[in-house]
CSV table of N, CA and C in Angstrom, one decimal:
chain,number,residue,atom,x,y,z
A,1,HIS,N,-27.2,5.2,5.1
A,1,HIS,CA,-26.5,4.1,3.8
A,1,HIS,C,-26.8,2.8,4.9
A,2,LYS,N,-26.7,1.7,4.1
A,2,LYS,CA,-27.5,0.4,4.4
A,2,LYS,C,-26.6,-0.2,5.1
A,3,TYR,N,-25.5,0.0,5.3
A,3,TYR,CA,-24.5,-0.6,5.8
A,3,TYR,C,-24.1,0.1,7.3
A,4,GLU,N,-24.7,1.3,7.8
A,4,GLU,CA,-24.3,2.0,8.7
A,4,GLU,C,-25.5,1.6,9.7
A,5,GLY,N,-25.0,1.7,10.9
A,5,GLY,CA,-26.0,1.2,12.2
A,5,GLY,C,-25.9,0.7,13.2
A,6,ARG,N,-26.5,0.9,14.0
A,6,ARG,CA,-26.5,-0.3,15.3
A,6,ARG,C,-26.3,-1.6,14.8
A,7,ASP,N,-27.2,-2.3,13.9
A,7,ASP,CA,-27.3,-3.5,13.6
A,7,ASP,C,-26.8,-4.1,12.5
A,8,LYS,N,-25.8,-3.2,11.6
A,8,LYS,CA,-25.2,-3.2,10.7
A,8,LYS,C,-23.8,-3.3,10.3
A,9,ARG,N,-23.2,-3.6,9.5
A,9,ARG,CA,-21.8,-3.9,9.3
A,9,ARG,C,-20.9,-2.3,10.1
A,10,PHE,N,-21.2,-1.1,10.0
A,10,PHE,CA,-20.3,-0.3,10.6
A,10,PHE,C,-21.4,0.4,11.4
A,11,LEU,N,-20.7,0.3,12.6
A,11,LEU,CA,-21.8,1.6,13.5
A,11,LEU,C,-21.7,3.4,13.3
A,12,ASP,N,-20.7,3.4,12.9
A,12,ASP,CA,-20.6,5.3,13.0
A,12,ASP,C,-19.4,5.1,11.9
A,13,PRO,N,-19.3,5.3,10.8
A,13,PRO,CA,-18.4,5.3,9.8
A,13,PRO,C,-17.9,6.7,9.6
A,14,LYS,N,-16.5,6.9,9.9
A,14,LYS,CA,-15.8,8.1,9.6
A,14,LYS,C,-14.8,8.3,8.4
A,15,ILE,N,-15.4,9.1,7.2
A,15,ILE,CA,-14.3,9.1,6.2
A,15,ILE,C,-13.3,10.4,6.5
A,16,HIS,N,-12.3,9.9,6.6
A,16,HIS,CA,-11.1,11.0,6.9
A,16,HIS,C,-10.3,11.8,5.6
A,17,GLU,N,-10.4,11.1,4.8
A,17,GLU,CA,-9.9,11.5,3.7
A,17,GLU,C,-10.7,10.9,2.2
A,18,SER,N,-10.4,11.6,1.1
A,18,SER,CA,-11.1,10.8,-0.2
A,18,SER,C,-10.2,11.6,-1.4
A,19,SER,N,-10.0,10.8,-2.4
A,19,SER,CA,-9.2,11.3,-3.7
A,19,SER,C,-9.5,10.0,-4.9
A,20,ASP,N,-9.3,11.1,-6.0
A,20,ASP,CA,-9.0,10.1,-7.0
A,20,ASP,C,-7.7,8.8,-6.8
A,21,VAL,N,-8.1,7.9,-7.8
A,21,VAL,CA,-7.3,6.9,-7.9
A,21,VAL,C,-5.9,7.4,-9.1
A,22,ARG,N,-4.7,7.9,-8.6
A,22,ARG,CA,-3.8,8.4,-9.5
A,22,ARG,C,-2.8,7.9,-9.9
A,23,ILE,N,-2.5,6.6,-9.7
A,23,ILE,CA,-1.3,5.9,-9.6
A,23,ILE,C,-1.8,5.3,-11.5
A,24,SER,N,-1.0,4.9,-12.0
A,24,SER,CA,-1.1,4.2,-13.8
A,24,SER,C,-1.4,3.3,-13.8
A,25,HIS,N,-0.7,2.1,-13.1
A,25,HIS,CA,-0.8,0.9,-12.8
A,25,HIS,C,-1.7,0.5,-12.0
A,26,ARG,N,-2.9,0.2,-12.6
A,26,ARG,CA,-4.1,0.3,-11.4
A,26,ARG,C,-4.8,-1.1,-11.9
A,27,GLY,N,-4.6,-1.5,-12.5
A,27,GLY,CA,-5.4,-3.0,-12.9
A,27,GLY,C,-5.3,-3.8,-11.8
A,28,GLN,N,-6.5,-4.9,-11.9
A,28,GLN,CA,-6.3,-6.1,-10.9
A,28,GLN,C,-5.4,-6.6,-10.9
A,29,GLY,N,-4.4,-7.0,-11.7
A,29,GLY,CA,-3.7,-8.0,-11.6
A,29,GLY,C,-1.8,-7.0,-11.2
A,30,HIS,N,-1.8,-5.6,-11.2
A,30,HIS,CA,-0.9,-4.4,-10.4
A,30,HIS,C,-1.3,-4.8,-9.1
A,31,ILE,N,-2.7,-4.5,-8.9
A,31,ILE,CA,-2.7,-4.4,-7.1
A,31,ILE,C,-2.6,-5.8,-6.2
A,32,MET,N,-2.6,-6.6,-7.4
A,32,MET,CA,-2.6,-7.9,-6.6
A,32,MET,C,-0.9,-8.2,-6.3
A,33,ARG,N,-0.4,-7.7,-7.5
A,33,ARG,CA,1.1,-7.3,-7.2
A,33,ARG,C,1.8,-6.5,-6.2
A,34,TYR,N,1.0,-5.5,-5.8
A,34,TYR,CA,1.8,-4.5,-4.8
A,34,TYR,C,0.9,-5.1,-3.3
A,35,LEU,N,0.0,-6.1,-3.5
A,35,LEU,CA,-0.4,-6.3,-2.2
A,35,LEU,C,0.3,-7.5,-1.5
A,36,SER,N,0.7,-8.4,-2.3
A,36,SER,CA,1.5,-9.5,-2.2
A,36,SER,C,3.0,-9.2,-2.0
A,37,ASN,N,3.6,-7.8,-2.7
A,37,ASN,CA,4.7,-7.5,-2.3
A,37,ASN,C,4.8,-6.7,-0.9
A,38,TYR,N,3.9,-6.1,-0.5
A,38,TYR,CA,3.6,-5.6,0.8
A,38,TYR,C,3.5,-6.3,2.0
A,39,VAL,N,3.0,-7.6,1.7
A,39,VAL,CA,2.7,-8.5,3.0
A,39,VAL,C,4.2,-9.5,2.8
A,40,LEU,N,4.7,-9.7,1.6
A,40,LEU,CA,5.7,-10.7,1.4
A,40,LEU,C,6.8,-9.9,2.1
A,41,ALA,N,6.8,-8.3,1.9
A,41,ALA,CA,8.2,-7.6,2.4
A,41,ALA,C,8.1,-7.6,4.3
A,42,ASP,N,7.0,-7.6,4.8
A,42,ASP,CA,7.0,-7.8,5.9
A,42,ASP,C,5.6,-8.4,6.4
A,43,ALA,N,5.8,-9.3,7.0
A,43,ALA,CA,4.3,-9.9,7.5
A,43,ALA,C,4.0,-10.0,9.3
A,44,ARG,N,5.0,-9.1,9.7
A,44,ARG,CA,4.6,-8.9,11.1
A,44,ARG,C,3.2,-8.2,11.3
A,45,TYR,N,2.8,-8.4,12.3
A,45,TYR,CA,1.7,-7.5,12.9
A,45,TYR,C,2.3,-7.2,14.3
A,46,THR,N,1.7,-5.8,14.4
A,46,THR,CA,2.1,-4.9,15.8
A,46,THR,C,1.4,-4.1,16.0
A,47,GLU,N,0.7,-3.9,17.0
A,47,GLU,CA,-0.6,-2.9,17.3
A,47,GLU,C,0.5,-1.4,16.9
A,48,LYS,N,1.4,-1.2,17.4
A,48,LYS,CA,2.0,0.3,17.3
A,48,LYS,C,2.8,0.4,15.8
A,49,GLY,N,3.2,-0.7,15.1
A,49,GLY,CA,3.5,-0.3,13.8
A,49,GLY,C,2.9,-0.9,12.6
A,50,ARG,N,2.9,-1.9,12.6
A,50,ARG,CA,2.5,-2.7,11.4
A,50,ARG,C,0.9,-3.3,11.7
A,51,ASN,N,-0.3,-2.5,11.0
A,51,ASN,CA,-1.4,-3.3,11.5
A,51,ASN,C,-2.5,-2.8,10.3
A,52,CYS,N,-3.6,-2.9,10.5
A,52,CYS,CA,-4.6,-2.6,9.3
A,52,CYS,C,-4.6,-1.1,8.9
A,53,GLN,N,-4.5,0.0,10.2
A,53,GLN,CA,-4.7,1.2,10.3
A,53,GLN,C,-3.3,1.7,9.5
A,54,THR,N,-2.1,1.1,9.3
A,54,THR,CA,-0.9,1.6,8.9
A,54,THR,C,-0.9,0.8,7.1
A,55,PHE,N,-1.8,0.0,7.4
A,55,PHE,CA,-1.9,-0.7,6.0
A,55,PHE,C,-2.6,0.1,4.7
A,56,ALA,N,-3.9,0.3,5.4
A,56,ALA,CA,-4.9,1.2,4.9
A,56,ALA,C,-4.2,2.9,4.4
A,57,ALA,N,-3.0,3.4,5.7
A,57,ALA,CA,-3.1,4.6,4.9
A,57,ALA,C,-1.9,4.2,3.9
A,58,ASP,N,-1.0,3.4,4.2
A,58,ASP,CA,0.0,3.3,3.1
A,58,ASP,C,-0.3,2.8,1.5
A,59,LEU,N,-1.5,2.1,1.4
A,59,LEU,CA,-2.2,1.6,0.3
A,59,LEU,C,-2.7,3.0,-0.3
A,60,TYR,N,-3.8,3.8,1.0
A,60,TYR,CA,-4.2,5.2,0.4
A,60,TYR,C,-3.5,6.0,-0.4
A,61,ALA,N,-2.1,6.1,0.3
A,61,ALA,CA,-0.6,6.8,-0.1
A,61,ALA,C,-0.5,6.4,-1.5
A,62,LEU,N,-0.6,5.3,-1.4
A,62,LEU,CA,0.1,4.5,-3.0
A,62,LEU,C,-1.0,4.8,-4.1
A,63,LEU,N,-2.3,4.6,-3.8
A,63,LEU,CA,-3.2,4.7,-5.0
A,63,LEU,C,-3.6,6.2,-5.3
A,64,SER,N,-3.4,6.9,-4.3
A,64,SER,CA,-3.9,8.6,-4.5
A,64,SER,C,-2.7,9.5,-4.6
A,65,GLY,N,-1.7,8.8,-4.2
A,65,GLY,CA,-0.6,10.1,-4.5
A,65,GLY,C,-0.1,10.8,-3.4
A,66,THR,N,-0.7,10.7,-2.3
A,66,THR,CA,-0.7,11.7,-1.3
A,66,THR,C,0.1,11.2,-0.1
A,67,ASP,N,0.6,12.2,0.8
A,67,ASP,CA,1.2,11.9,2.0
A,67,ASP,C,0.2,12.1,3.2
A,68,THR,N,-0.1,10.8,3.8
A,68,THR,CA,-1.6,10.2,4.5
A,68,THR,C,-0.7,9.7,6.0
A,69,GLN,N,-1.1,9.8,7.0
A,69,GLN,CA,-0.8,9.0,8.4
A,69,GLN,C,-2.4,8.3,8.5
A,70,PRO,N,-2.1,6.9,9.3
A,70,PRO,CA,-3.5,6.8,10.1
A,70,PRO,C,-3.8,7.7,11.1
A,71,THR,N,-4.9,7.3,11.4
A,71,THR,CA,-5.9,8.4,12.0
A,71,THR,C,-5.9,8.4,13.8
A,72,THR,N,-5.1,7.1,14.3
A,72,THR,CA,-5.3,6.9,15.8
A,72,THR,C,-4.0,7.4,16.3
A,73,LEU,N,-4.3,8.2,17.6
A,73,LEU,CA,-2.7,8.9,18.3
A,73,LEU,C,-1.6,7.9,18.1
A,74,VAL,N,-2.1,6.9,18.6
A,74,VAL,CA,-0.8,5.6,18.6
A,74,VAL,C,0.0,5.1,17.6
A,75,CYS,N,-0.8,5.3,16.6
A,75,CYS,CA,-0.5,4.7,15.2
A,75,CYS,C,0.0,6.0,14.6
A,76,LYS,N,-0.2,7.0,14.8
A,76,LYS,CA,0.4,8.5,14.4
A,76,LYS,C,1.7,8.6,15.1
A,77,ALA,N,2.2,8.0,16.2
A,77,ALA,CA,3.0,8.6,16.9
A,77,ALA,C,4.2,7.5,16.5
A,78,PHE,N,4.2,6.5,15.9
A,78,PHE,CA,5.1,5.3,15.7
A,78,PHE,C,4.6,4.8,14.4
A,79,TYR,N,4.2,5.5,13.3
A,79,TYR,CA,4.0,5.5,12.0
A,79,TYR,C,5.2,5.6,11.5
A,80,LYS,N,5.5,4.6,10.4
A,80,LYS,CA,6.7,4.8,9.1
A,80,LYS,C,5.8,4.6,8.2
A,81,ASP,N,6.1,5.4,7.2
A,81,ASP,CA,5.5,5.1,5.9
A,81,ASP,C,6.3,4.1,5.1
A,82,GLU,N,5.4,2.8,5.1
A,82,GLU,CA,6.1,2.0,4.1
A,82,GLU,C,5.4,1.6,2.6
A,83,THR,N,4.9,2.8,1.7
A,83,THR,CA,4.4,2.8,0.6
A,83,THR,C,5.6,2.2,-0.3
A,84,LYS,N,6.7,2.1,-0.2
A,84,LYS,CA,7.7,1.4,-1.3
A,84,LYS,C,7.4,0.0,-0.9
A,85,SER,N,6.7,-0.5,-0.2
A,85,SER,CA,6.4,-2.0,0.1
A,85,SER,C,5.8,-2.3,-1.1
A,86,PHE,N,4.9,-1.6,-1.4
A,86,PHE,CA,3.9,-2.1,-2.3
A,86,PHE,C,4.8,-2.2,-3.7
A,87,ILE,N,5.5,-1.6,-4.3
A,87,ILE,CA,6.2,-1.3,-6.1
A,87,ILE,C,7.4,-2.1,-6.1
A,88,TYR,N,8.1,-2.3,-4.9
A,88,TYR,CA,8.8,-3.2,-5.0
A,88,TYR,C,9.2,-4.5,-4.3
A,89,THR,N,9.7,-5.7,-4.9
A,89,THR,CA,10.1,-7.0,-4.8
A,89,THR,C,10.6,-7.1,-3.3
A,90,PRO,N,10.0,-8.1,-2.7
A,90,PRO,CA,10.5,-8.5,-1.3
A,90,PRO,C,12.0,-8.4,-1.2
A,91,THR,N,12.8,-8.8,-2.1
A,91,THR,CA,14.0,-9.2,-2.0
A,91,THR,C,14.8,-7.7,-2.3
A,92,GLU,N,13.9,-6.7,-2.8
A,92,GLU,CA,14.4,-5.7,-3.1
A,92,GLU,C,14.4,-4.6,-2.1
A,93,MET,N,13.5,-4.9,-1.3
A,93,MET,CA,13.2,-4.5,-0.1
A,93,MET,C,14.2,-4.3,1.2
A,94,ARG,N,14.5,-6.0,1.1
A,94,ARG,CA,15.2,-6.7,1.9
A,94,ARG,C,16.7,-5.7,2.0
A,95,GLU,N,16.9,-5.5,0.1
A,95,GLU,CA,18.2,-4.7,-0.1
A,95,GLU,C,18.1,-3.6,0.6
A,96,PHE,N,17.0,-2.7,0.5
A,96,PHE,CA,16.5,-0.9,0.9
A,96,PHE,C,16.8,-1.3,2.7
A,97,ARG,N,16.5,-2.1,2.9
A,97,ARG,CA,16.6,-2.0,4.4
A,97,ARG,C,17.8,-2.5,5.0
A,98,GLN,N,18.9,-2.7,4.5
A,98,GLN,CA,20.2,-3.7,4.7
A,98,GLN,C,20.8,-2.3,5.1
């Protein structure tokens, strides 16, 4: 692949899962709303809890309709599914967490 290799963007990418997009509302506007909801619901970053791997797992689960988890052991150990953060407004998420 043109992006793989020592001097490229990805040294040695691994594809852990693959799936069709199964969510009905999947236009650009919908995706932007999902991303905004997710970030505004909780903008913290933590190595163990909310990071790029947990975000990727949550987004993949939303789009594919599958139950998935991050791939590293540390993230797996502390992972909490936050997929619902994409579909509810930040106000609604705060109500859920109370």
